[in-house]
Short mmCIF file of C-alpha atoms in Angstrom, two decimals:
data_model
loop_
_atom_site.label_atom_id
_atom_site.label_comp_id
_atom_site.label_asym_id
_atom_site.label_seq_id
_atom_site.Cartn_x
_atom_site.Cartn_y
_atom_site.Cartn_z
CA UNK A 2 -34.77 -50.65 -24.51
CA UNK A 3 -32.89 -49.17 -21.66
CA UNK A 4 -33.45 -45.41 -20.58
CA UNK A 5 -30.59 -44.28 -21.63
CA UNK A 6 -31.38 -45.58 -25.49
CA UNK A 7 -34.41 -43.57 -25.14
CA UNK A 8 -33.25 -39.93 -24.17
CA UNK A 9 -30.76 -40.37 -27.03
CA UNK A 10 -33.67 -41.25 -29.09
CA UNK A 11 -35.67 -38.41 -28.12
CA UNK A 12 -32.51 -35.68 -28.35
CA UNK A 13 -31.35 -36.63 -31.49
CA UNK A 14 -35.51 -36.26 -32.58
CA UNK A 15 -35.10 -32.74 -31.71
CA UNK A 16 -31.34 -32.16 -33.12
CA UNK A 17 -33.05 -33.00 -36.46
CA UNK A 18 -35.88 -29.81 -36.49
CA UNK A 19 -33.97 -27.45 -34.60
CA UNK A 20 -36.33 -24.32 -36.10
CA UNK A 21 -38.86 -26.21 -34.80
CA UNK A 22 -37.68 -26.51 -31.13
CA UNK A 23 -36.36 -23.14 -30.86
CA UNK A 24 -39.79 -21.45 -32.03
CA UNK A 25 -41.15 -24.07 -29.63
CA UNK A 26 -39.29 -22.67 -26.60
CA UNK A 27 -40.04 -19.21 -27.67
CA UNK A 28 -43.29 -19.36 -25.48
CA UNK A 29 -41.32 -20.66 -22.43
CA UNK A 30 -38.84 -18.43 -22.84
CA UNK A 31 -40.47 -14.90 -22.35
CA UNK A 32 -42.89 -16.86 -19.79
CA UNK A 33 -39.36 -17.85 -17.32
CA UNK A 34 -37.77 -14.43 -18.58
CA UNK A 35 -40.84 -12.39 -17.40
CA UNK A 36 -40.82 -13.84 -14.17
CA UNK A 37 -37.84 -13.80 -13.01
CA UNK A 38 -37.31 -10.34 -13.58
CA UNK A 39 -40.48 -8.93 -11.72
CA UNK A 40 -39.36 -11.14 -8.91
CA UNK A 41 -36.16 -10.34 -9.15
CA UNK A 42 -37.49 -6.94 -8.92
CA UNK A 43 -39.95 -7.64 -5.63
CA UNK A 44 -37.70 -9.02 -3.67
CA UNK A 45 -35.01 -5.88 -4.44
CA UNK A 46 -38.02 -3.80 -3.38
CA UNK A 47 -38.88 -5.58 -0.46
CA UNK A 48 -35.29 -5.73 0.72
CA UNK A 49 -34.60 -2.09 0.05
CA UNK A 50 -37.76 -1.28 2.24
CA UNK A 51 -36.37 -3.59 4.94
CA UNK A 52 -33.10 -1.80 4.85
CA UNK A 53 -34.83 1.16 5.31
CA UNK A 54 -36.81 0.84 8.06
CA UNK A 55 -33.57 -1.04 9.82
CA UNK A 56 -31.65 2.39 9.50
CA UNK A 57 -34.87 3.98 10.80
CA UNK A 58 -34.93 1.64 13.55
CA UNK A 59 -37.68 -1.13 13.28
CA UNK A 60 -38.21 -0.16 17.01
CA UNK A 61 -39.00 2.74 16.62
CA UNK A 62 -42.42 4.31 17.34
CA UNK A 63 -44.02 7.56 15.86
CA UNK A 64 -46.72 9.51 18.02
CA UNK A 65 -49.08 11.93 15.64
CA UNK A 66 -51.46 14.51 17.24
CA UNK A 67 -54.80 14.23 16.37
CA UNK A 68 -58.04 16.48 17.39
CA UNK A 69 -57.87 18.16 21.08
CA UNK A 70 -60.58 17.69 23.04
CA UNK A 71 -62.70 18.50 25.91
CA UNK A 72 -64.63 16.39 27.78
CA UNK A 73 -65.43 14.32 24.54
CA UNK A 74 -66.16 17.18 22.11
CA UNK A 75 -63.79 18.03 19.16
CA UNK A 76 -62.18 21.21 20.00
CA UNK A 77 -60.14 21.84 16.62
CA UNK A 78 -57.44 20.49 14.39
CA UNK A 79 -54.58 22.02 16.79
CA UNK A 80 -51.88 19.56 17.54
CA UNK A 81 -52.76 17.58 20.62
CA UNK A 82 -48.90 16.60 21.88
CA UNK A 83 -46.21 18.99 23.91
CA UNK A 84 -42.92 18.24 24.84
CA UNK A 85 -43.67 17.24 27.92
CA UNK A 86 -45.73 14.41 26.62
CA UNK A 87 -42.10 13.26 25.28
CA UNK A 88 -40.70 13.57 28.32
CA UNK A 89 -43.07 11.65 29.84
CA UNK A 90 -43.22 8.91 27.30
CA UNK A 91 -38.97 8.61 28.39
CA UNK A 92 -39.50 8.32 32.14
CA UNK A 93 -42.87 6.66 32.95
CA UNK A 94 -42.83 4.01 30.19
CA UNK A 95 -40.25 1.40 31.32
CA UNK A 96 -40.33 -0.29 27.63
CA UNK A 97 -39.50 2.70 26.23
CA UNK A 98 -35.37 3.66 25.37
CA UNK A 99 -35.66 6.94 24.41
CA UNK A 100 -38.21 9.47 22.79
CA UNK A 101 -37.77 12.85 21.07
CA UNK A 102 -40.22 15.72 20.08
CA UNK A 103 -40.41 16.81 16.89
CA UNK A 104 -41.14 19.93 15.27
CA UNK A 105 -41.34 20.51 11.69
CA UNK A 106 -40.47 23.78 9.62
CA UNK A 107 -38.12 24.82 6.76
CA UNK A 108 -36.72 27.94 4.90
CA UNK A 109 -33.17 28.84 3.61
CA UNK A 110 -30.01 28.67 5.70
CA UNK A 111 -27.52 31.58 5.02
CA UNK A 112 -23.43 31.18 5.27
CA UNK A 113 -21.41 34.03 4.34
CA UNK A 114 -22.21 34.39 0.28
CA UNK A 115 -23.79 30.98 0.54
CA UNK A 116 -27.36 29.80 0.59
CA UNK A 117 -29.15 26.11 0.91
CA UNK A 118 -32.71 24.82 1.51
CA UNK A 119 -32.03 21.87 3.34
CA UNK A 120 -34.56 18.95 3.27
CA UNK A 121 -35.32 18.93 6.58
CA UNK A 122 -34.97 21.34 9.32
CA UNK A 123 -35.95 19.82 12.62
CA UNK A 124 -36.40 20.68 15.62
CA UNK A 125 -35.87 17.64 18.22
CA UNK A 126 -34.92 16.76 21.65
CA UNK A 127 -31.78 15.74 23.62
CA UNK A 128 -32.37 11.84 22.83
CA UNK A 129 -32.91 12.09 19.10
CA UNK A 130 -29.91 10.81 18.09
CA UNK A 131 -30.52 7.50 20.62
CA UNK A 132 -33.65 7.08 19.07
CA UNK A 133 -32.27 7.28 15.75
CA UNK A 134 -29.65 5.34 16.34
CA UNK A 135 -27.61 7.88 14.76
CA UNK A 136 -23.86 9.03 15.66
CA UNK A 137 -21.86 11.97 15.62
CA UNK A 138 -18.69 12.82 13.07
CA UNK A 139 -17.42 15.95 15.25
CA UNK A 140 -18.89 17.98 18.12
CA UNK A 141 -21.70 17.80 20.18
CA UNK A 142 -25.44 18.12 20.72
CA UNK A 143 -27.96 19.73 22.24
CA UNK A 144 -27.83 19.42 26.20
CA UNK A 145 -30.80 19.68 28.12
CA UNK A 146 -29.44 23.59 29.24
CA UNK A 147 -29.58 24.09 25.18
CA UNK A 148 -33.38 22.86 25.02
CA UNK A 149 -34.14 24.96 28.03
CA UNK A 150 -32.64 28.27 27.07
CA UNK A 151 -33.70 27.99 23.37
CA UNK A 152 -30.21 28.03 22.26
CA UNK A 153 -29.12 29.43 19.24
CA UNK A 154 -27.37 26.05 18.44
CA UNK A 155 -27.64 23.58 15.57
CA UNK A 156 -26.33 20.19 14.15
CA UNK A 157 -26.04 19.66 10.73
CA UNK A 158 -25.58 16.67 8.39
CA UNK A 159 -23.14 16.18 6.09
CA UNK A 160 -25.09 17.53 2.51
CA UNK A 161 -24.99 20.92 4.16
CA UNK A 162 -20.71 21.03 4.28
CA UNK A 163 -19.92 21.31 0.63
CA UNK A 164 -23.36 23.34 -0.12
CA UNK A 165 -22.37 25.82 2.65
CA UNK A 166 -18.66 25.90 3.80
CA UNK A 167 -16.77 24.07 0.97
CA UNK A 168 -13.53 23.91 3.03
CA UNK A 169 -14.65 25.83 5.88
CA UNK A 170 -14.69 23.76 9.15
CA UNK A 171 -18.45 24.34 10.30
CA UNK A 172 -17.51 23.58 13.83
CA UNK A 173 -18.41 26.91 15.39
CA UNK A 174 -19.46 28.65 12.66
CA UNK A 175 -22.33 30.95 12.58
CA UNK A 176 -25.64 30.54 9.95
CA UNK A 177 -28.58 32.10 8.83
CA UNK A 178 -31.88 30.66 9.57
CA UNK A 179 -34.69 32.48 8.72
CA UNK A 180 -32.66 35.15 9.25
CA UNK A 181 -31.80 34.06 13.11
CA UNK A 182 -28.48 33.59 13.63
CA UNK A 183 -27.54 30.03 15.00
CA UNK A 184 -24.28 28.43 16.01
CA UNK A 185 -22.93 24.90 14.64
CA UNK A 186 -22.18 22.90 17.41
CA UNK A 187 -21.78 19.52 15.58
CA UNK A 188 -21.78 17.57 12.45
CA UNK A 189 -23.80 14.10 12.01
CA UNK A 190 -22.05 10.66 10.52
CA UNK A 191 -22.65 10.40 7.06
CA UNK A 192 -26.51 8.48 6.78
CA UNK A 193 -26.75 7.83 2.87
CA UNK A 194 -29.82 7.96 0.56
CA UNK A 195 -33.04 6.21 1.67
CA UNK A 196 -35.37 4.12 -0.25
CA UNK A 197 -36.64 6.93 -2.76
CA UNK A 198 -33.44 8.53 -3.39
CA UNK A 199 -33.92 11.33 -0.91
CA UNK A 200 -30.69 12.66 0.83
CA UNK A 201 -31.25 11.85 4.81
CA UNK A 202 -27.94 14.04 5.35
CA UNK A 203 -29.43 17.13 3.66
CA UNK A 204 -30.70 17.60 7.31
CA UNK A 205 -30.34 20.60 9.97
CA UNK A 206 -31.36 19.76 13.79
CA UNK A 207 -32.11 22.56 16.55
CA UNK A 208 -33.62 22.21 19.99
CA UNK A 209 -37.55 22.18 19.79
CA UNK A 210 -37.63 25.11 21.80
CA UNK A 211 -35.08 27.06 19.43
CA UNK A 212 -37.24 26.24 16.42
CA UNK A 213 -40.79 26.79 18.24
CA UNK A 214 -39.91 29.84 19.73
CA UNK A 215 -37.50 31.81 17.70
CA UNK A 216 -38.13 31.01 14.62
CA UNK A 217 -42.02 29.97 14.56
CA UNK A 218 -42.77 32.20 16.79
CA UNK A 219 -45.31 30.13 18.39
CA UNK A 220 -47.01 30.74 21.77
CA UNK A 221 -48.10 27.14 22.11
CA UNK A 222 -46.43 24.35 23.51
CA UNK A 223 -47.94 22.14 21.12
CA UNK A 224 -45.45 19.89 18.95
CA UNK A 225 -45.79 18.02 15.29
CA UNK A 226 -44.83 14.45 16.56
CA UNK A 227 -42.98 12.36 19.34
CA UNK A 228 -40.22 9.89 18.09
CA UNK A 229 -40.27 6.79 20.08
CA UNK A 230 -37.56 3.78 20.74
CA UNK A 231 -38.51 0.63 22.18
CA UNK A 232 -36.08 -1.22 24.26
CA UNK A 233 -35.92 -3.90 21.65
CA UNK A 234 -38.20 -5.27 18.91
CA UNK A 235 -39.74 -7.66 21.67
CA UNK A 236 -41.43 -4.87 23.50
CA UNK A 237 -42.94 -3.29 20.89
CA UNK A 238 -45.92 -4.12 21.91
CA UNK A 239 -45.63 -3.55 25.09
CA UNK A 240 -44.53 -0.02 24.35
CA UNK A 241 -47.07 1.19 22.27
CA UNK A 242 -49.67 0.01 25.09
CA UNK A 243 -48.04 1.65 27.84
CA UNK A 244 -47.59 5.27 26.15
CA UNK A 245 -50.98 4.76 24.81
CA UNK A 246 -52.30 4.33 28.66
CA UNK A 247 -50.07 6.89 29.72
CA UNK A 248 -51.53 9.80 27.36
CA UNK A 249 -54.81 8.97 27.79
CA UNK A 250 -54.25 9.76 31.32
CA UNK A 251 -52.72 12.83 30.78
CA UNK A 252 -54.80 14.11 27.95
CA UNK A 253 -57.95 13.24 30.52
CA UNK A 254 -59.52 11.07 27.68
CA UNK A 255 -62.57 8.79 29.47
CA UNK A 256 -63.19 5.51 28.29
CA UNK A 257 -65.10 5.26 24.88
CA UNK A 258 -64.14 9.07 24.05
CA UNK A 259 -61.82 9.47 20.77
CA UNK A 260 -57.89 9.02 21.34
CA UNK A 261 -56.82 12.91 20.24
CA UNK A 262 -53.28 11.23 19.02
CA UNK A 263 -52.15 8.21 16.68
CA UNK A 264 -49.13 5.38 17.48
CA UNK A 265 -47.47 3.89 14.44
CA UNK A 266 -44.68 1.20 14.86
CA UNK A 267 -42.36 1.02 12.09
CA UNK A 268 -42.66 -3.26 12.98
CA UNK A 269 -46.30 -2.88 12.05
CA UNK A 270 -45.30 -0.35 8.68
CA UNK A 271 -42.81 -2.99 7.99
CA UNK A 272 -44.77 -5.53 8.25
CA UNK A 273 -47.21 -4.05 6.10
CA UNK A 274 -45.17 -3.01 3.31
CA UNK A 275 -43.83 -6.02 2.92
CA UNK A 276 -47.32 -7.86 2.54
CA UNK A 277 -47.85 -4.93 0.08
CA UNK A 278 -44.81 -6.04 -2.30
CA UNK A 279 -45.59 -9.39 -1.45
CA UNK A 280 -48.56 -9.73 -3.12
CA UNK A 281 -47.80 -7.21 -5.80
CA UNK A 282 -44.65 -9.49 -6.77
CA UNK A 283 -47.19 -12.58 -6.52
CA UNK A 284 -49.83 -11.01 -8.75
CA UNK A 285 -47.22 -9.75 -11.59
CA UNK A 286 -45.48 -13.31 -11.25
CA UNK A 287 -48.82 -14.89 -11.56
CA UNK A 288 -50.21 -12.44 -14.71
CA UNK A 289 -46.37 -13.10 -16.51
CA UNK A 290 -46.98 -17.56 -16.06
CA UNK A 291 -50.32 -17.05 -18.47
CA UNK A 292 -46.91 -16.57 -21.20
CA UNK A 293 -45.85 -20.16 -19.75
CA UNK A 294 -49.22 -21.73 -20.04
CA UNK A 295 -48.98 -19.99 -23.63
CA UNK A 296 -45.71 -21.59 -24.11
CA UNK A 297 -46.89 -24.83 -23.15
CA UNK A 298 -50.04 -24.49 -25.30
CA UNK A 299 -47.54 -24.34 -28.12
CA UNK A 300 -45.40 -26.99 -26.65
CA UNK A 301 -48.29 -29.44 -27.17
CA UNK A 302 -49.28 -28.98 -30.40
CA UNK A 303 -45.51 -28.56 -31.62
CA UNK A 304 -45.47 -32.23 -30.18
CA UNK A 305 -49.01 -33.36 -30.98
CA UNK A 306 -47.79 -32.15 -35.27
CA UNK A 307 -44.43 -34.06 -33.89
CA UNK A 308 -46.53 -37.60 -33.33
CA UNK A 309 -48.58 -36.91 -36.84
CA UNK A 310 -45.58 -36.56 -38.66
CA UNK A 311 -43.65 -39.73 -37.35
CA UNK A 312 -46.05 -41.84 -36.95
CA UNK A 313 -44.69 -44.60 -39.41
CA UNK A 314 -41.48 -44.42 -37.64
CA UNK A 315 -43.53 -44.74 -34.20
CA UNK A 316 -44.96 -48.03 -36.30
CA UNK A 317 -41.19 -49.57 -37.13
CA UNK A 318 -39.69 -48.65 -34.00
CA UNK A 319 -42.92 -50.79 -32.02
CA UNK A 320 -42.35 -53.54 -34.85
CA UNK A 321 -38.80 -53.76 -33.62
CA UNK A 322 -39.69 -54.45 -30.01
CA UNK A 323 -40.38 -51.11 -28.46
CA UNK A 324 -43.46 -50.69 -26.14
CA UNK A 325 -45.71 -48.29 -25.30
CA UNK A 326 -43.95 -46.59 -22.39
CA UNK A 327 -40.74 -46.43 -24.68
CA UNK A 328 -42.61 -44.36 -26.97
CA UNK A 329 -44.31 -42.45 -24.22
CA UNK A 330 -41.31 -41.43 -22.58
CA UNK A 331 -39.61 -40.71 -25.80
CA UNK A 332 -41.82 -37.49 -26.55
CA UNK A 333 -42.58 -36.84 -22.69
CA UNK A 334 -38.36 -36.45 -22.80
CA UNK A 335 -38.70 -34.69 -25.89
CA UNK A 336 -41.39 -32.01 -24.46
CA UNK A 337 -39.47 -31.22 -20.59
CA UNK A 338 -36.11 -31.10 -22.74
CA UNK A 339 -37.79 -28.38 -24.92
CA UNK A 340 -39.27 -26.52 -21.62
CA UNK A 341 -36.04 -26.81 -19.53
CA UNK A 342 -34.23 -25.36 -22.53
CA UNK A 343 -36.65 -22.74 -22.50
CA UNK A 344 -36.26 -22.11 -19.11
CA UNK A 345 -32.67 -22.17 -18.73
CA UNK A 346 -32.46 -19.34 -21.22
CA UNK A 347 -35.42 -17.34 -19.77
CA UNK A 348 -33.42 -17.46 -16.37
CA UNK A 349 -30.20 -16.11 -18.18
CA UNK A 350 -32.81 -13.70 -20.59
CA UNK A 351 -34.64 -12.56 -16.67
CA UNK A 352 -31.10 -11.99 -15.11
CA UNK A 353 -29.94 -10.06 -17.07
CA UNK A 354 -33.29 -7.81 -17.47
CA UNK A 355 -33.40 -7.93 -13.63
CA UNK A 356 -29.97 -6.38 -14.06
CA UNK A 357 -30.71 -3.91 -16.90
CA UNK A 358 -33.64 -2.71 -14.82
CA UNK A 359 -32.04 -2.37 -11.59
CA UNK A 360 -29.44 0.15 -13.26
CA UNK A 361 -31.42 2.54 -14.87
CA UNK A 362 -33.75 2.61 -11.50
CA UNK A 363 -30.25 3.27 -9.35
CA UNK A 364 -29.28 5.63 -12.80
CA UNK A 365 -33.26 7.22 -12.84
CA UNK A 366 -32.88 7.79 -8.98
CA UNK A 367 -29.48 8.35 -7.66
CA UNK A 368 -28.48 7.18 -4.43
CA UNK A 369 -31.44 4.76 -4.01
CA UNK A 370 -28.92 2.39 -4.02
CA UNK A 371 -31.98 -0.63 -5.40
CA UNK A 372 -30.33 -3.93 -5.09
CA UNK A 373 -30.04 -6.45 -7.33
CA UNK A 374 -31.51 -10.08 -6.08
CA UNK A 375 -31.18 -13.39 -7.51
CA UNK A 376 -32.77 -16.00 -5.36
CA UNK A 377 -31.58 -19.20 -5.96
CA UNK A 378 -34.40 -20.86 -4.26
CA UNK A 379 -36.38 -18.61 -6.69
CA UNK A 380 -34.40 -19.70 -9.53
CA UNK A 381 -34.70 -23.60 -8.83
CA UNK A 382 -38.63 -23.01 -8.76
CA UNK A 383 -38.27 -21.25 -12.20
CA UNK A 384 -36.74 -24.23 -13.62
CA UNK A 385 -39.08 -26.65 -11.41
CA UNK A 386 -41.95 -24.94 -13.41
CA UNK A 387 -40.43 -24.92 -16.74
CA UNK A 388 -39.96 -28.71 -16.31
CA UNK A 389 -43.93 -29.16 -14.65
CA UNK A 390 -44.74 -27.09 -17.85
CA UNK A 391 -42.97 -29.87 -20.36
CA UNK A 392 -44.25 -32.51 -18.53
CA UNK A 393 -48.15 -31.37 -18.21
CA UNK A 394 -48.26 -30.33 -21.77
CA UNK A 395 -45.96 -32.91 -23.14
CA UNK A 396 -47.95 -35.95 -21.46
CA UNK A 397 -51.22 -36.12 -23.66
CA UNK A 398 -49.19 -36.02 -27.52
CA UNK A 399 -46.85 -38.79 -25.49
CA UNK A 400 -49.40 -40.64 -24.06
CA UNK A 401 -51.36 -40.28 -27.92
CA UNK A 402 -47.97 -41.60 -29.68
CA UNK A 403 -47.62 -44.54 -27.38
CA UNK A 404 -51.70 -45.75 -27.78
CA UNK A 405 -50.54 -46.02 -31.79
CA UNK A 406 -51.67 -49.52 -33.19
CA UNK A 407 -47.85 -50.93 -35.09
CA UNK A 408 -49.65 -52.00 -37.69
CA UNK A 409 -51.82 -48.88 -38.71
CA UNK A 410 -48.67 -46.77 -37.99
CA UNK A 411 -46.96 -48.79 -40.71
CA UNK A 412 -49.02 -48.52 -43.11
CA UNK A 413 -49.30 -44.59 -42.39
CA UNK A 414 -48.32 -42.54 -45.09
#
């Protein structure tokens, strides 16, 4: 008996009990379904945290104060970083591109009748927008004359237009913040949502100094952070070293006395949220398969009821010349036919759920923008397993059919 002979043997065995085959599959089904969709959903995460941190800039570099300190003993929680630190970072650091200080406040911005909170108010250096990588729609930024003189000047992003001046052209305009009066001198390119949905062009930018000064008040030089770029991913590395040797030096920290700052690289975040979703993806995947082992549980004793029931017909068909192996691979066909049906309709089922659930995150969150990802490497392992599934749980009622004795099968009633 050809090969062939046999699959059409062992489809035409399952055309007969349809009911049968499609509560068989049920198992496989959900198990294929389930999967695919919380991968699906991992990899949308992971590449929606990747596109992230590429419009941050994966070489970029944040610098955090930490405690000050004086001659080894904690002085207080006061930042430990001044703008000159970020100036120095630029110049003396030859793997560095660019760095910008950062100061941190907030409060409500005034125009005419008009009023806004925007989500950030910053206030940064000359090179923020290199590090950044950031453009300009119209205008200009802060020169280094603004930064000195604590200009009354701003940049704002593009939320700010509509909230503010509706069809007013900003360019020149005059706001409100915190009841100082400050000057738009340019508008940023549109940036988008990031990877939680929040607005990165509900922004306003001043000089450091403007924001320190006039409207903190503050009679420190002390800053909240430094903003770092890296020549190029390469040199990451090499960066972080060098403006970690060069603050030690100027913060007079001795050898085995506590850094008073912290260095981040967003390589090192990226690399670390993506082991996070990585595993979390590989852990849901892996509780969703005990549904496939379930299915193939039920796969093998659909077939093992399958070999009880046609046992005489096992008997005439050995009686008529078949052997063992025939028989064998009849129900092992029978069982990854079953399993790859089951998984071809799981895929479809998981698709689509991957699809259902990536719209009401994007609908739950607007402007996340959470893609959608079919992996078709991912989807040939879905079926790969489906078919291992059929063929581990299939092989022991198979191997049980094909060990039958002709003669006792015959006379099985």
């Amino acid at each position: 008996m050809s090969f062939l002979d046999t699959i059409r043997i062992a489809l035409r065995a399952l055309l007969k009990n349809k009911m049968r085959a499609v509560l068989t599959v049920i198992g496989v089904v959900i198990g294929i379904a389930a999967v695919t969709t919380i991968v699906s959903i991992g990899q949308g995460a992971n590449r929606l945290v990747q596109g992230e941190l590429e419009n941050l800039g994966t070489n970029v570099i944040f610098v955090i104060p930490g405690q000050t300190t004086d001659g080894g003993v904690r002085q207080n929680d006061a930042p430990s970083l001044t703008a000159a630190d970020a100036d120095a970072i630029s110049t003396e650091c030859p793997a560095v591109l660019a760095a910008s200080p950062l100061v941190f406040t907030g409060g409500q911005v005034i125009y005419g009748n008009e009023n806004w909170s925007p989500k950030e108010m910053l206030g940064v250096g000359t090179d923020f927008l290199l590090v950044r990588n950031w453009g300009l729609q119209a205008g200009s930024f802060f020169s280094e004359a603004d930064v000195e003189s604590k200009a009354k000047v701003c940049v704002i992003g593009q939320t700010l237009i509509p909230k503010l001046f509706r069809t007013t052209n900003p360019l020149g305009e005059t706001l409100r913040v915190n009841n100082v009066p400050i000057r738009v001198i340019g508008i940023l390119s549109k940036k988008g949502a990031n990877m939680v949905g929040d607005d990165q062009d509900n922004l306003l930018l001043m000089p450091q100094t403007t924001v320190r000064k006039r409207l903190l008040g503050s009679p420190m030089d002390n800053i909240h952070a430094i903003m770092v770029s890296a020549r190029s991913t390469n040199q990451m590395s090499t960066a972080t070293r060098q403006i970690r040797n060069l603050l030690l030096e100027r913060h007079d920290i001795a050898p085995g006395e506590e850094d008073d700052f912290d260095i981040t690289d967003m390589e090192e975040v990226a690399g670390t949220l993506g082991m996070i979703t990585g595993t979390l993806t590989l852990m849901l995947s892996a509780i969703a398969g005990i549904s496939l082992v379930v299915g193939g549980v039920g796969i093998m004793n659909i077939m093992l009821v399958s070999v009880t029931e046609r046992t005489r017909e096992i008997g005439i068909r050995m009686a008529l010349g078949a052997r063992g192996r025939d028989i064998l691979w009849q129900f092992l066909i029978e069982s990854v036919v079953l399993s790859s049906i089951g998984g071809v309709i799981g895929l479809a089922l998981g698709t689509g759920m991957s699809m259902a659930a990536t719209m009401l995150i994007n609908a739950y969150k607007p402007g996340t923008d959470w893609p959608m990802v079919v992996s078709f490497p991912a989807a040939l392992v879905a079926m790969g397993f489906a078919a291992a599934v059929g063929v581990f749980f299939g092989f022991y009622p198979a191997r049980r059919a094909s060990k039958l004795d002709p003669i006792d099968a015959l006379r099985y009633e």
